[in-house]
PDB file of C-alpha atoms in Angstrom:
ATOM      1  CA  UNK P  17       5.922 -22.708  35.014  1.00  0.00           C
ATOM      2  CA  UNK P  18       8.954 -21.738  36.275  1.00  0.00           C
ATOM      3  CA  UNK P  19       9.827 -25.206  38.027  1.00  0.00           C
ATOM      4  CA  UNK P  20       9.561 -26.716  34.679  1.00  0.00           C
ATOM      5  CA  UNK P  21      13.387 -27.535  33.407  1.00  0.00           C
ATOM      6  CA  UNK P  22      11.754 -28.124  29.845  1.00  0.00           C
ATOM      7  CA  UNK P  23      11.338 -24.194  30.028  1.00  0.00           C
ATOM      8  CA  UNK P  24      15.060 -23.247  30.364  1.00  0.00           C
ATOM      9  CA  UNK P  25      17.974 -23.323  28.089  1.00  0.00           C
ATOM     10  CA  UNK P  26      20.440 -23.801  30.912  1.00  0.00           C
ATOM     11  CA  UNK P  27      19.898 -26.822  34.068  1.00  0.00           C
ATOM     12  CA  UNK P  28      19.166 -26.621  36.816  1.00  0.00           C
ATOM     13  CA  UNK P  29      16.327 -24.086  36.639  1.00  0.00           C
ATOM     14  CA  UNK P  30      17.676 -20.714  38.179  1.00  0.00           C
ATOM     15  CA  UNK P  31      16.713 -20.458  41.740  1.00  0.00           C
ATOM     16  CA  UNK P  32      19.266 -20.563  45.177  1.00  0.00           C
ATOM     17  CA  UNK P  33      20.982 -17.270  44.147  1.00  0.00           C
ATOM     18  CA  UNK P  34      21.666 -17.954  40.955  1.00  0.00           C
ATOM     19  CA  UNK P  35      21.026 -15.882  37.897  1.00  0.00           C
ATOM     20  CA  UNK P  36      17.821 -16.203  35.383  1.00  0.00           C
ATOM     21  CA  UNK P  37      18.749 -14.120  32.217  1.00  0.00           C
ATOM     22  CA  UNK P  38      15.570 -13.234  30.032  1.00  0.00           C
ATOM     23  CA  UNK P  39      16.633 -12.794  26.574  1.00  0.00           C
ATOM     24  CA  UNK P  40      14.241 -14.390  23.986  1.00  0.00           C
ATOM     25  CA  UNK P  41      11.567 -14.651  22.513  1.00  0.00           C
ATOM     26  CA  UNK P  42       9.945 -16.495  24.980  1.00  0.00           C
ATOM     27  CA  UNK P  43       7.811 -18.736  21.925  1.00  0.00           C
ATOM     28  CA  UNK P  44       4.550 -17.933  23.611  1.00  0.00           C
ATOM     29  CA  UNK P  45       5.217 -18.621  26.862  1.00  0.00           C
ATOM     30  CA  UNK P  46       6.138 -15.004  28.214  1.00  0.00           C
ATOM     31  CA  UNK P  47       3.649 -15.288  31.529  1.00  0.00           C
ATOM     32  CA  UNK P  48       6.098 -17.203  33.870  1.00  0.00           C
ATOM     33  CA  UNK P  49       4.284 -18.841  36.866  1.00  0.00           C
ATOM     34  CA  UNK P  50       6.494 -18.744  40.326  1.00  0.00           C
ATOM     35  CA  UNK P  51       4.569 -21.486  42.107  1.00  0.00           C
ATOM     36  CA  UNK P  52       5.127 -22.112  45.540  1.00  0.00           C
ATOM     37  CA  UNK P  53       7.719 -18.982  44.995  1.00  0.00           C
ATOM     38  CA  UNK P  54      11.368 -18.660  44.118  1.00  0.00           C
ATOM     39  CA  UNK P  55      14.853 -17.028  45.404  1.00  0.00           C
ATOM     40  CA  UNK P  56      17.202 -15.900  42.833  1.00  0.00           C
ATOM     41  CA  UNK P  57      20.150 -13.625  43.200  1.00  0.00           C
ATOM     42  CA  UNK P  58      19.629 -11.384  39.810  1.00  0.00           C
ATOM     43  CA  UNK P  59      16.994 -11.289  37.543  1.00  0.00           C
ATOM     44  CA  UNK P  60      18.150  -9.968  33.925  1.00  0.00           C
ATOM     45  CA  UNK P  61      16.160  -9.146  31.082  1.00  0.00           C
ATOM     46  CA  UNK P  62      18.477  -8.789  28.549  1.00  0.00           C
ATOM     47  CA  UNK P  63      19.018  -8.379  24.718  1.00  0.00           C
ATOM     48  CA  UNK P  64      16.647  -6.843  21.724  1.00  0.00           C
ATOM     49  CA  UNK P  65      14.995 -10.265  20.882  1.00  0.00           C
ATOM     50  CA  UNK P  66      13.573 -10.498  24.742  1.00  0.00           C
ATOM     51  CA  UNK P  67      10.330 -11.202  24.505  1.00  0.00           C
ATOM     52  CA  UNK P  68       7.539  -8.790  27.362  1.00  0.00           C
ATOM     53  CA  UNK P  69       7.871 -11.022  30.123  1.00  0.00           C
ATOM     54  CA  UNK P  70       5.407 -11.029  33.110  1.00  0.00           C
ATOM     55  CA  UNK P  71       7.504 -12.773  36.028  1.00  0.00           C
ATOM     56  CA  UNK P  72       4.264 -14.303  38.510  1.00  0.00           C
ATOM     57  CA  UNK P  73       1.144 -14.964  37.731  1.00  0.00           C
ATOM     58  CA  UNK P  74      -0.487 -12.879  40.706  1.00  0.00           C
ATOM     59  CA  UNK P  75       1.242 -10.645  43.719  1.00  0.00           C
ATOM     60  CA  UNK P  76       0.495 -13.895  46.069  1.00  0.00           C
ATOM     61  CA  UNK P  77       3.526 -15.287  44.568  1.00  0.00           C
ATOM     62  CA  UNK P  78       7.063 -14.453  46.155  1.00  0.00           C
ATOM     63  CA  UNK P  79      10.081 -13.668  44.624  1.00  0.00           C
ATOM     64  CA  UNK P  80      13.149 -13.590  47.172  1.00  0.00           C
ATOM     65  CA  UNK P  81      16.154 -11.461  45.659  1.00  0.00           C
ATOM     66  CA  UNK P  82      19.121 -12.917  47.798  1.00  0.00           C
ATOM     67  CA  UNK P  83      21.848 -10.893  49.773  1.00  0.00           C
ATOM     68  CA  UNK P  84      22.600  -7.855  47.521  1.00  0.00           C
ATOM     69  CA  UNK P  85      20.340  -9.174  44.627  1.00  0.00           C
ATOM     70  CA  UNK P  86      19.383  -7.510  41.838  1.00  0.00           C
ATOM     71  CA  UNK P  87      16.616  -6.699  38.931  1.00  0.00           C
ATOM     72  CA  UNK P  88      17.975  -5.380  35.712  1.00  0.00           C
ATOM     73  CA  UNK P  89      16.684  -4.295  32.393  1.00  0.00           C
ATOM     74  CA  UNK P  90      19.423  -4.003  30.037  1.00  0.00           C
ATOM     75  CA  UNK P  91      19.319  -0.524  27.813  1.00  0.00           C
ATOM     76  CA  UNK P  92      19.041  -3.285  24.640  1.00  0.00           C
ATOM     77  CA  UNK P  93      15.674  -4.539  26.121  1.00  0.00           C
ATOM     78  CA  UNK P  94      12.868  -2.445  23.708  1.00  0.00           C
ATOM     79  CA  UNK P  95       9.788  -4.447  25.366  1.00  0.00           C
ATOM     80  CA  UNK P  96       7.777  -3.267  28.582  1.00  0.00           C
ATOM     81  CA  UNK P  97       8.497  -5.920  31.145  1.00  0.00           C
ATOM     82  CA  UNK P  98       6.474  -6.881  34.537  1.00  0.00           C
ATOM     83  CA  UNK P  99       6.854  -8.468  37.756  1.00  0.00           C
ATOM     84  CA  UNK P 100       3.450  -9.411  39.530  1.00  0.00           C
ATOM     85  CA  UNK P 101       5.075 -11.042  42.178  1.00  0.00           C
ATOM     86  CA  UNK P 102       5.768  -9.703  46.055  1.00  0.00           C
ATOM     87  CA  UNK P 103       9.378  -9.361  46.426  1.00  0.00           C
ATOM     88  CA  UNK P 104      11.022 -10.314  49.283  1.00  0.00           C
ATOM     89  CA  UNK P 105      14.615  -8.268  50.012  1.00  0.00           C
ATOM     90  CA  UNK P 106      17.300 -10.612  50.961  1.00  0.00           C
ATOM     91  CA  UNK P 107      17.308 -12.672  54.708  1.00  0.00           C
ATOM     92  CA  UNK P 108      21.053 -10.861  55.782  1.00  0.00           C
ATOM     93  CA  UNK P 109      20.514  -8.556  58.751  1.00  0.00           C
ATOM     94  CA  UNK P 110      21.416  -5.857  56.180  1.00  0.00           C
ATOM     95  CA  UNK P 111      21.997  -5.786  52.420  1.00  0.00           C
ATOM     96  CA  UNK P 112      21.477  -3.665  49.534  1.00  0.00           C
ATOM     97  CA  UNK P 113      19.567  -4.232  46.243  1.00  0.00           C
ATOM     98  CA  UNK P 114      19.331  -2.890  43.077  1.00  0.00           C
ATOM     99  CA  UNK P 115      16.709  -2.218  40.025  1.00  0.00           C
ATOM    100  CA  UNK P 116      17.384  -0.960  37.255  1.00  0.00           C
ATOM    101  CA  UNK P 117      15.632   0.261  33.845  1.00  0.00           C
ATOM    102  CA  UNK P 118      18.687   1.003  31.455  1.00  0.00           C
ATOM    103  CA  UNK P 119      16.620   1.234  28.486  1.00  0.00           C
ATOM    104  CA  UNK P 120      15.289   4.844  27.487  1.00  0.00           C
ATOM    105  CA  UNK P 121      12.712   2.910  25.715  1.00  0.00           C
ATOM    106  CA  UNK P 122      10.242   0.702  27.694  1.00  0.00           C
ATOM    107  CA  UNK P 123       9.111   0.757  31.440  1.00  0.00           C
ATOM    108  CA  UNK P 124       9.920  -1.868  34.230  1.00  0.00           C
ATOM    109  CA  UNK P 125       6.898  -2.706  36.304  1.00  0.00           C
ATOM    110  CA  UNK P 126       6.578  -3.774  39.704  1.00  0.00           C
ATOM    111  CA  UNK P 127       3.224  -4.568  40.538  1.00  0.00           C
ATOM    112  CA  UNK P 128       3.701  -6.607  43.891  1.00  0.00           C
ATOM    113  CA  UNK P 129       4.473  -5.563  47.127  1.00  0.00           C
ATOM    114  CA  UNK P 130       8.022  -4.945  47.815  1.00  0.00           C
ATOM    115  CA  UNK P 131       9.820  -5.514  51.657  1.00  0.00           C
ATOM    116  CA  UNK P 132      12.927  -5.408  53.061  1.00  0.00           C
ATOM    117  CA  UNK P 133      12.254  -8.663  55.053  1.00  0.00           C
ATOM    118  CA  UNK P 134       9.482 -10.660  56.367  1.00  0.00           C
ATOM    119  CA  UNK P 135       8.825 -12.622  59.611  1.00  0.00           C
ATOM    120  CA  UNK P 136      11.745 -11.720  61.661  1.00  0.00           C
ATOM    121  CA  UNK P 137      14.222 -10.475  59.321  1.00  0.00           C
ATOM    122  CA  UNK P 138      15.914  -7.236  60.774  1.00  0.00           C
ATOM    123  CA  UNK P 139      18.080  -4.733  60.097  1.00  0.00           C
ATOM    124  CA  UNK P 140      18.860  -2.350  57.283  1.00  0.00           C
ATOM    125  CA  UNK P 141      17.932  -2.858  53.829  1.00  0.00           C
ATOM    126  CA  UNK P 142      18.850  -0.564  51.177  1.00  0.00           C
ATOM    127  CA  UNK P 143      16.666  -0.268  47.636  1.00  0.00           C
ATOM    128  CA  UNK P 144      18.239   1.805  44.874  1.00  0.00           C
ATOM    129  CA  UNK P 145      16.306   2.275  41.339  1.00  0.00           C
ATOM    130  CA  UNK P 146      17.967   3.429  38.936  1.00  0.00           C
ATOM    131  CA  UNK P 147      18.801   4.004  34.631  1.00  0.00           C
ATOM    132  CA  UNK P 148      17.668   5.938  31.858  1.00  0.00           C
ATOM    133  CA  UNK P 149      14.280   4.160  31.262  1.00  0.00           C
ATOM    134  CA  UNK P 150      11.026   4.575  33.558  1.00  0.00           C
ATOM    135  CA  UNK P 151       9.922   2.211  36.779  1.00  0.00           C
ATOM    136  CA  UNK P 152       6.575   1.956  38.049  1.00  0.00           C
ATOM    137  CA  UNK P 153       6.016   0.602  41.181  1.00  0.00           C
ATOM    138  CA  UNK P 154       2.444   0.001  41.987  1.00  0.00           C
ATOM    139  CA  UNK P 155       2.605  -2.522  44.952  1.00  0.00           C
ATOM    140  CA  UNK P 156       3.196  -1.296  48.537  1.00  0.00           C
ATOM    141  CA  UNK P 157       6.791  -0.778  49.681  1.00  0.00           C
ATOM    142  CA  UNK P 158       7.176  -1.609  53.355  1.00  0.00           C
ATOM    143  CA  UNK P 159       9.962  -2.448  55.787  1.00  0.00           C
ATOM    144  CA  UNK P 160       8.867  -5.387  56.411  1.00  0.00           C
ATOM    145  CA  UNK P 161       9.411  -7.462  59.397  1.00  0.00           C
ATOM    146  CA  UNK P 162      11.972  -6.499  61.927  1.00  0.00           C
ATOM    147  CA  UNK P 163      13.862  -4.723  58.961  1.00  0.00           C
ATOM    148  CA  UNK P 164      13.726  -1.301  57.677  1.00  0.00           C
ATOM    149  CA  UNK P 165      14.178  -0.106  54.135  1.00  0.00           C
ATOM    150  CA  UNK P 166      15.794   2.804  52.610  1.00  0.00           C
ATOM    151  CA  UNK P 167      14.940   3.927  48.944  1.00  0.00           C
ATOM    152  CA  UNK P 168      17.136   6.031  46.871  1.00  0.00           C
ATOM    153  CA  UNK P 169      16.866   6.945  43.014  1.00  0.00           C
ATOM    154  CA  UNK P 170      19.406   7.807  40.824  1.00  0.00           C
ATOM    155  CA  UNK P 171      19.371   8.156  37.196  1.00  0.00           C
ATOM    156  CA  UNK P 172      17.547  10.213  34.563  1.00  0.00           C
ATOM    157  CA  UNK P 173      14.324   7.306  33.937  1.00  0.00           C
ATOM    158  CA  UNK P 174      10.788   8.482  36.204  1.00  0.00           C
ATOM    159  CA  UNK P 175       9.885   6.516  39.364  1.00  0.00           C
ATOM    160  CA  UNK P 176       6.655   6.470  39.584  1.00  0.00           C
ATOM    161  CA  UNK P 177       4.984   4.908  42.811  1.00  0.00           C
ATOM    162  CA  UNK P 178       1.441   4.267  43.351  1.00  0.00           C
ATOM    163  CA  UNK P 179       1.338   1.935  46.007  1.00  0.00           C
ATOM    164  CA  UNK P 180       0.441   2.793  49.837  1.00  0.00           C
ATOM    165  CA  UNK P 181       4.082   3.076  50.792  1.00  0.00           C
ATOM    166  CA  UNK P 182       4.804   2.465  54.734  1.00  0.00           C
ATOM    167  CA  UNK P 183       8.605   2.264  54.419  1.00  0.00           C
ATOM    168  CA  UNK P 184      11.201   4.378  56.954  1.00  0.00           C
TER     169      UNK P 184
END
């Protein structure tokens, strides 16, 4: 459980913007639950020894990048790693986020739905994927709210979305 500070090497647990940095072996535990949901500034999976995480235990649970935030898998990372929850794009009128799959080896899932805002979040929100290695995105990406979203890919990795897309 992510909540849990028994389950961290650092205090507090990551959350408010902060950073959570993925880069063990996880001893068994590698199936993080989000609870009642989270909001985090960057998510990094980082480092050889990083376990193949799956961050939310279902796509009902959120996961709020903040203003700018970011998902990263570092080009050291050789595991597959997985986020099952909906992700939520910042609460700033506009901002811009990044994920990224640096590792030529190994895919970055996203299997929640991704938006640029909910309830009345508006303005622009900008998405860019991007790195060597290969992202799938199966949830829906949507605008979301008030808010409309803007996708861009860069890098050499394949995008691959599956999800019944309604972004502008």
């Amino acid at each position: 459980t992510w909540a849990n500070i028994g389950n961290w090497s650092v205090s507090p647990v990551p959350g408010d913007g902060g950073t959570a940095t993925f880069n063990g072996t996880g001893n068994g535990n590698t199936a993080i639950d989000l609870g009642v949901g989270i909001t985090l500034g960057n998510l990094i999976f980082d480092t050889s020894s990083a376990a193949a995480f799956t961050i939310g235990t279902n796509g009902n649970q959120n996961l709020t990048l903040g203003d700018n935030g970011a998902i990263k898998r570092n080009g050291t990372v050789t595991r597959d790693e997985r986020i099952n929850a909906a992700i939520r794009l910042g609460t700033a009128v506009a901002s811009s986020h990044s994920f990224s799959n640096d590792g030529a080896a190994g895919t970055l899932t996203f299997a929640g739905d991704i938006a640029g805002g909910s309830g009345g979040d508006a303005g622009a929100k900008t998405l860019t994927l991007s790195g060597a290695g290969n992202t799938d995105i199966s949830g829906a990406i949507a605008d979301g709210g008030a808010a409309s979203l803007t996708l861009t890919k860069t890098g050499t990795g394949t995008l691959t979305l599956t999800g019944a897309n309604g972004y502008s």
